[in-house]
Amino acid sequence: MTPREIAILLLALGGVFFAVVAVVGLIRLPDLYTRAHSTSKSETLGALLTLGAVALAFDGTMTTVKTVLLLLFMFITNPTAAHAIVRAAAEQGIEPWTTDEEGDEA
Amino acid sequence: MTLTMDILLVTAAAFTVASLGGLYRVVRGPTMPDRVIAVNVVGSNVVIVIALLAAAIGEPGALDIALVYALLNFLLSISISKFTVERGGVL
């Protein structure tokens, strides 16, 4: 294995790990706001690591630049979209999940 | 070269399996913003899978498809959030 292949393998493994963390949070967390928190952060980091692996896998200079531009675009727009959706939900009047309303979880 | 291709294809398969967990939240999200966030996650996974396949089969033109898909994914989230708040005041 060349050092480039080792770097691609490590970046891809990190990306898959954070994508799985995001999906587990999306399924298991109890609230809209906690789900948005989990997916916006973990999914963005997984996308950055995996697109970094793709940028390393391309040898040509122009396609590597294009992949890095796609990475920067997802780095900016993914948290922005999550923020806009959560802000719209808050203005719609969706209440956050708490434990101390009924006192069921002390 | 073939080891790199194997790594990228296995990563694409893992992202596809992760998208199925997002589809669960799309089907039974209690509220509408839950579904929008889940669709956003699935769309991001699709962008990553297209980029991985473009690198695996050596077709750099597929990166343009991934770029357009990412742009439409962002536009969907922004337009749905604006539309539900202002009832079409922007669009």
mmCIF file of C-alpha atoms in Angstrom:
data_model
loop_
_atom_site.group_PDB
_atom_site.id
_atom_site.type_symbol
_atom_site.label_atom_id
_atom_site.label_comp_id
_atom_site.label_asym_id
_atom_site.label_seq_id
_atom_site.Cartn_x
_atom_site.Cartn_y
_atom_site.Cartn_z
ATOM 1 C CA MET A 1 0.000 0.000 0.000
ATOM 2 C CA THR A 2 1.295 3.367 -0.949
ATOM 3 C CA PRO A 3 0.930 6.272 1.532
ATOM 4 C CA ARG A 4 -1.768 7.795 -0.698
ATOM 5 C CA GLU A 5 -3.895 4.652 -0.435
ATOM 6 C CA ILE A 6 -3.452 4.609 3.346
ATOM 7 C CA ALA A 7 -4.585 8.240 3.520
ATOM 8 C CA ILE A 8 -7.621 7.498 1.320
ATOM 9 C CA LEU A 9 -8.522 4.501 3.510
ATOM 10 C CA LEU A 10 -8.260 6.504 6.742
ATOM 11 C CA LEU A 11 -10.313 9.419 5.384
ATOM 12 C CA ALA A 12 -13.014 7.083 4.041
ATOM 13 C CA LEU A 13 -13.197 5.185 7.339
ATOM 14 C CA GLY A 14 -13.569 8.447 9.275
ATOM 15 C CA GLY A 15 -16.259 9.652 6.885
ATOM 16 C CA VAL A 16 -18.266 6.428 7.187
ATOM 17 C CA PHE A 17 -17.931 6.536 10.983
ATOM 18 C CA PHE A 18 -19.323 10.056 11.257
ATOM 19 C CA ALA A 19 -22.112 9.343 8.725
ATOM 20 C CA VAL A 20 -23.186 6.327 10.791
ATOM 21 C CA VAL A 21 -23.078 8.478 13.947
ATOM 22 C CA ALA A 22 -25.308 11.042 12.221
ATOM 23 C CA VAL A 23 -27.850 8.427 11.131
ATOM 24 C CA VAL A 24 -27.932 6.784 14.580
ATOM 25 C CA GLY A 25 -28.577 10.202 16.096
ATOM 26 C CA LEU A 26 -31.273 10.857 13.497
ATOM 27 C CA ILE A 27 -33.084 7.646 14.437
ATOM 28 C CA ARG A 28 -32.544 7.489 18.194
ATOM 29 C CA LEU A 29 -32.680 11.061 19.525
ATOM 30 C CA PRO A 30 -36.020 12.170 20.963
ATOM 31 C CA ASP A 31 -36.535 15.628 19.485
ATOM 32 C CA LEU A 32 -36.430 17.633 16.250
ATOM 33 C CA TYR A 33 -33.765 19.985 17.622
ATOM 34 C CA THR A 34 -31.476 17.247 18.918
ATOM 35 C CA ARG A 35 -31.831 15.382 15.613
ATOM 36 C CA ALA A 36 -30.918 18.525 13.700
ATOM 37 C CA HIS A 37 -27.915 19.036 15.966
ATOM 38 C CA SER A 38 -26.706 15.470 15.394
ATOM 39 C CA THR A 39 -27.157 15.454 11.640
ATOM 40 C CA SER A 40 -25.840 18.944 10.895
ATOM 41 C CA LYS A 41 -22.545 18.447 12.696
ATOM 42 C CA SER A 42 -21.754 14.771 12.190
ATOM 43 C CA GLU A 43 -23.022 14.641 8.613
ATOM 44 C CA THR A 44 -20.979 17.695 7.648
ATOM 45 C CA LEU A 45 -17.794 16.220 9.122
ATOM 46 C CA GLY A 46 -18.433 12.874 7.415
ATOM 47 C CA ALA A 47 -19.016 14.622 4.089
ATOM 48 C CA LEU A 48 -15.798 16.624 4.477
ATOM 49 C CA LEU A 49 -13.687 13.544 5.244
ATOM 50 C CA THR A 50 -15.191 11.453 2.430
ATOM 51 C CA LEU A 51 -14.872 14.206 -0.170
ATOM 52 C CA GLY A 52 -11.273 14.652 0.995
ATOM 53 C CA ALA A 53 -10.757 10.976 0.183
ATOM 54 C CA VAL A 54 -12.321 11.541 -3.251
ATOM 55 C CA ALA A 55 -10.045 14.545 -3.848
ATOM 56 C CA LEU A 56 -7.028 12.390 -3.007
ATOM 57 C CA ALA A 57 -8.249 9.606 -5.291
ATOM 58 C CA PHE A 58 -8.340 11.898 -8.342
ATOM 59 C CA ASP A 59 -4.903 12.396 -9.817
ATOM 60 C CA GLY A 60 -5.743 15.177 -12.241
ATOM 61 C CA THR A 61 -5.345 18.703 -10.958
ATOM 62 C CA MET A 62 -8.574 20.158 -12.338
ATOM 63 C CA THR A 63 -10.868 17.473 -10.943
ATOM 64 C CA THR A 64 -9.162 17.698 -7.554
ATOM 65 C CA VAL A 65 -9.847 21.428 -7.504
ATOM 66 C CA LYS A 66 -13.485 20.774 -8.432
ATOM 67 C CA THR A 67 -13.828 18.222 -5.630
ATOM 68 C CA VAL A 68 -12.349 20.675 -3.123
ATOM 69 C CA LEU A 69 -14.840 23.298 -4.307
ATOM 70 C CA LEU A 70 -17.704 20.815 -3.794
ATOM 71 C CA LEU A 71 -16.301 20.138 -0.298
ATOM 72 C CA LEU A 72 -16.269 23.840 0.552
ATOM 73 C CA PHE A 73 -19.816 24.229 -0.804
ATOM 74 C CA MET A 74 -21.131 21.410 1.395
ATOM 75 C CA PHE A 75 -19.156 22.790 4.363
ATOM 76 C CA ILE A 76 -20.993 26.121 4.034
ATOM 77 C CA THR A 77 -24.489 25.058 2.951
ATOM 78 C CA ASN A 78 -25.143 21.997 5.142
ATOM 79 C CA PRO A 79 -25.227 23.818 8.515
ATOM 80 C CA THR A 80 -27.000 26.753 6.868
ATOM 81 C CA ALA A 81 -29.823 24.513 5.663
ATOM 82 C CA ALA A 82 -30.156 22.877 9.100
ATOM 83 C CA HIS A 83 -30.254 26.308 10.737
ATOM 84 C CA ALA A 84 -32.978 27.521 8.361
ATOM 85 C CA ILE A 85 -35.155 24.429 8.900
ATOM 86 C CA VAL A 86 -34.815 24.581 12.693
ATOM 87 C CA ARG A 87 -35.541 28.301 12.744
ATOM 88 C CA ALA A 88 -38.675 27.729 10.640
ATOM 89 C CA ALA A 89 -39.722 24.962 13.042
ATOM 90 C CA ALA A 90 -39.186 27.242 16.045
ATOM 91 C CA GLU A 91 -41.294 29.967 14.453
ATOM 92 C CA GLN A 92 -43.993 27.383 13.723
ATOM 93 C CA GLY A 93 -44.245 26.751 17.458
ATOM 94 C CA ILE A 94 -42.750 23.264 17.816
ATOM 95 C CA GLU A 95 -41.735 22.868 21.457
ATOM 96 C CA PRO A 96 -38.363 21.417 22.482
ATOM 97 C CA TRP A 97 -38.316 18.095 24.299
ATOM 98 C CA THR A 98 -37.783 18.364 28.072
ATOM 99 C CA THR A 99 -37.837 15.894 30.940
ATOM 100 C CA ASP A 100 -39.105 18.100 33.771
ATOM 101 C CA GLU A 101 -42.651 18.761 32.530
ATOM 102 C CA GLU A 102 -44.338 15.673 33.905
ATOM 103 C CA GLY A 103 -41.526 14.791 36.296
ATOM 104 C CA ASP A 104 -41.340 11.298 34.843
ATOM 105 C CA GLU A 105 -37.567 11.240 34.652
ATOM 106 C CA ALA A 106 -36.818 13.236 37.832
ATOM 107 C CA MET B 1 -5.320 1.580 -8.469
ATOM 108 C CA THR B 2 -7.694 -1.297 -7.919
ATOM 109 C CA LEU B 3 -7.295 -1.071 -4.144
ATOM 110 C CA THR B 4 -8.357 2.577 -4.279
ATOM 111 C CA MET B 5 -11.354 1.592 -6.380
ATOM 112 C CA ASP B 6 -12.349 -1.089 -3.853
ATOM 113 C CA ILE B 7 -12.071 1.365 -0.955
ATOM 114 C CA LEU B 8 -14.243 3.927 -2.748
ATOM 115 C CA LEU B 9 -16.895 1.378 -3.760
ATOM 116 C CA VAL B 10 -17.160 -0.053 -0.228
ATOM 117 C CA THR B 11 -17.478 3.478 1.139
ATOM 118 C CA ALA B 12 -20.275 4.202 -1.349
ATOM 119 C CA ALA B 13 -22.080 1.031 -0.241
ATOM 120 C CA ALA B 14 -21.756 2.067 3.416
ATOM 121 C CA PHE B 15 -23.212 5.507 2.662
ATOM 122 C CA THR B 16 -26.095 3.874 0.794
ATOM 123 C CA VAL B 17 -26.870 1.666 3.817
ATOM 124 C CA ALA B 18 -26.715 4.746 6.068
ATOM 125 C CA SER B 19 -29.254 6.476 3.814
ATOM 126 C CA LEU B 20 -31.743 3.684 4.541
ATOM 127 C CA GLY B 21 -31.674 4.756 8.206
ATOM 128 C CA GLY B 22 -32.513 8.265 7.040
ATOM 129 C CA LEU B 23 -35.460 6.895 5.045
ATOM 130 C CA TYR B 24 -36.861 5.461 8.296
ATOM 131 C CA ARG B 25 -37.031 8.981 9.713
ATOM 132 C CA VAL B 26 -38.568 10.267 6.470
ATOM 133 C CA VAL B 27 -41.386 7.723 6.709
ATOM 134 C CA ARG B 28 -42.270 8.154 10.366
ATOM 135 C CA GLY B 29 -41.052 11.574 11.396
ATOM 136 C CA PRO B 30 -43.638 13.050 13.744
ATOM 137 C CA THR B 31 -43.475 16.550 12.296
ATOM 138 C CA MET B 32 -42.751 18.036 8.884
ATOM 139 C CA PRO B 33 -39.300 19.570 9.744
ATOM 140 C CA ASP B 34 -38.165 16.104 10.869
ATOM 141 C CA ARG B 35 -38.868 14.825 7.393
ATOM 142 C CA VAL B 36 -37.138 17.802 5.783
ATOM 143 C CA ILE B 37 -33.993 17.239 7.859
ATOM 144 C CA ALA B 38 -34.026 13.522 7.017
ATOM 145 C CA VAL B 39 -34.442 14.281 3.294
ATOM 146 C CA ASN B 40 -31.530 16.715 3.589
ATOM 147 C CA VAL B 41 -29.343 13.996 5.123
ATOM 148 C CA VAL B 42 -30.312 11.523 2.382
ATOM 149 C CA GLY B 43 -29.540 14.149 -0.267
ATOM 150 C CA SER B 44 -26.103 14.805 1.229
ATOM 151 C CA ASN B 45 -25.444 11.063 1.189
ATOM 152 C CA VAL B 46 -26.466 10.923 -2.480
ATOM 153 C CA VAL B 47 -24.014 13.733 -3.299
ATOM 154 C CA ILE B 48 -21.221 11.854 -1.529
ATOM 155 C CA VAL B 49 -22.115 8.579 -3.283
ATOM 156 C CA ILE B 50 -22.076 10.279 -6.703
ATOM 157 C CA ALA B 51 -18.640 11.789 -5.952
ATOM 158 C CA LEU B 52 -17.325 8.420 -4.757
ATOM 159 C CA LEU B 53 -18.595 6.657 -7.878
ATOM 160 C CA ALA B 54 -17.081 9.392 -10.064
ATOM 161 C CA ALA B 55 -13.706 8.720 -8.470
ATOM 162 C CA ALA B 56 -14.131 4.938 -8.552
ATOM 163 C CA ILE B 57 -15.002 4.579 -12.239
ATOM 164 C CA GLY B 58 -12.687 7.412 -13.293
ATOM 165 C CA GLU B 59 -15.343 9.684 -14.748
ATOM 166 C CA PRO B 60 -14.679 13.305 -13.678
ATOM 167 C CA GLY B 61 -17.791 14.557 -15.471
ATOM 168 C CA ALA B 62 -20.013 13.004 -12.818
ATOM 169 C CA LEU B 63 -18.707 15.587 -10.336
ATOM 170 C CA ASP B 64 -20.845 18.178 -12.139
ATOM 171 C CA ILE B 65 -23.909 16.063 -11.362
ATOM 172 C CA ALA B 66 -22.887 15.951 -7.691
ATOM 173 C CA LEU B 67 -22.406 19.741 -7.650
ATOM 174 C CA VAL B 68 -25.848 20.401 -9.157
ATOM 175 C CA TYR B 69 -27.408 17.899 -6.746
ATOM 176 C CA ALA B 70 -25.814 19.658 -3.756
ATOM 177 C CA LEU B 71 -27.104 23.013 -5.025
ATOM 178 C CA LEU B 72 -30.661 21.670 -5.438
ATOM 179 C CA ASN B 73 -30.492 20.057 -1.983
ATOM 180 C CA PHE B 74 -29.608 23.386 -0.378
ATOM 181 C CA LEU B 75 -32.267 25.197 -2.406
ATOM 182 C CA LEU B 76 -34.920 22.668 -1.279
ATOM 183 C CA SER B 77 -34.152 23.209 2.402
ATOM 184 C CA ILE B 78 -34.074 27.002 2.179
ATOM 185 C CA SER B 79 -37.248 27.251 0.082
ATOM 186 C CA ILE B 80 -39.246 24.860 2.300
ATOM 187 C CA SER B 81 -38.241 26.714 5.464
ATOM 188 C CA LYS B 82 -39.068 30.100 3.938
ATOM 189 C CA PHE B 83 -42.352 28.819 2.537
ATOM 190 C CA THR B 84 -43.585 27.338 5.820
ATOM 191 C CA VAL B 85 -42.762 30.494 7.783
ATOM 192 C CA GLU B 86 -44.096 33.157 5.454
ATOM 193 C CA ARG B 87 -46.662 31.118 3.474
ATOM 194 C CA GLY B 88 -45.192 31.977 0.105
ATOM 195 C CA GLY B 89 -44.122 35.498 0.936
ATOM 196 C CA VAL B 90 -40.753 34.970 -0.703
ATOM 197 C CA LEU B 91 -41.465 32.591 -3.544
#
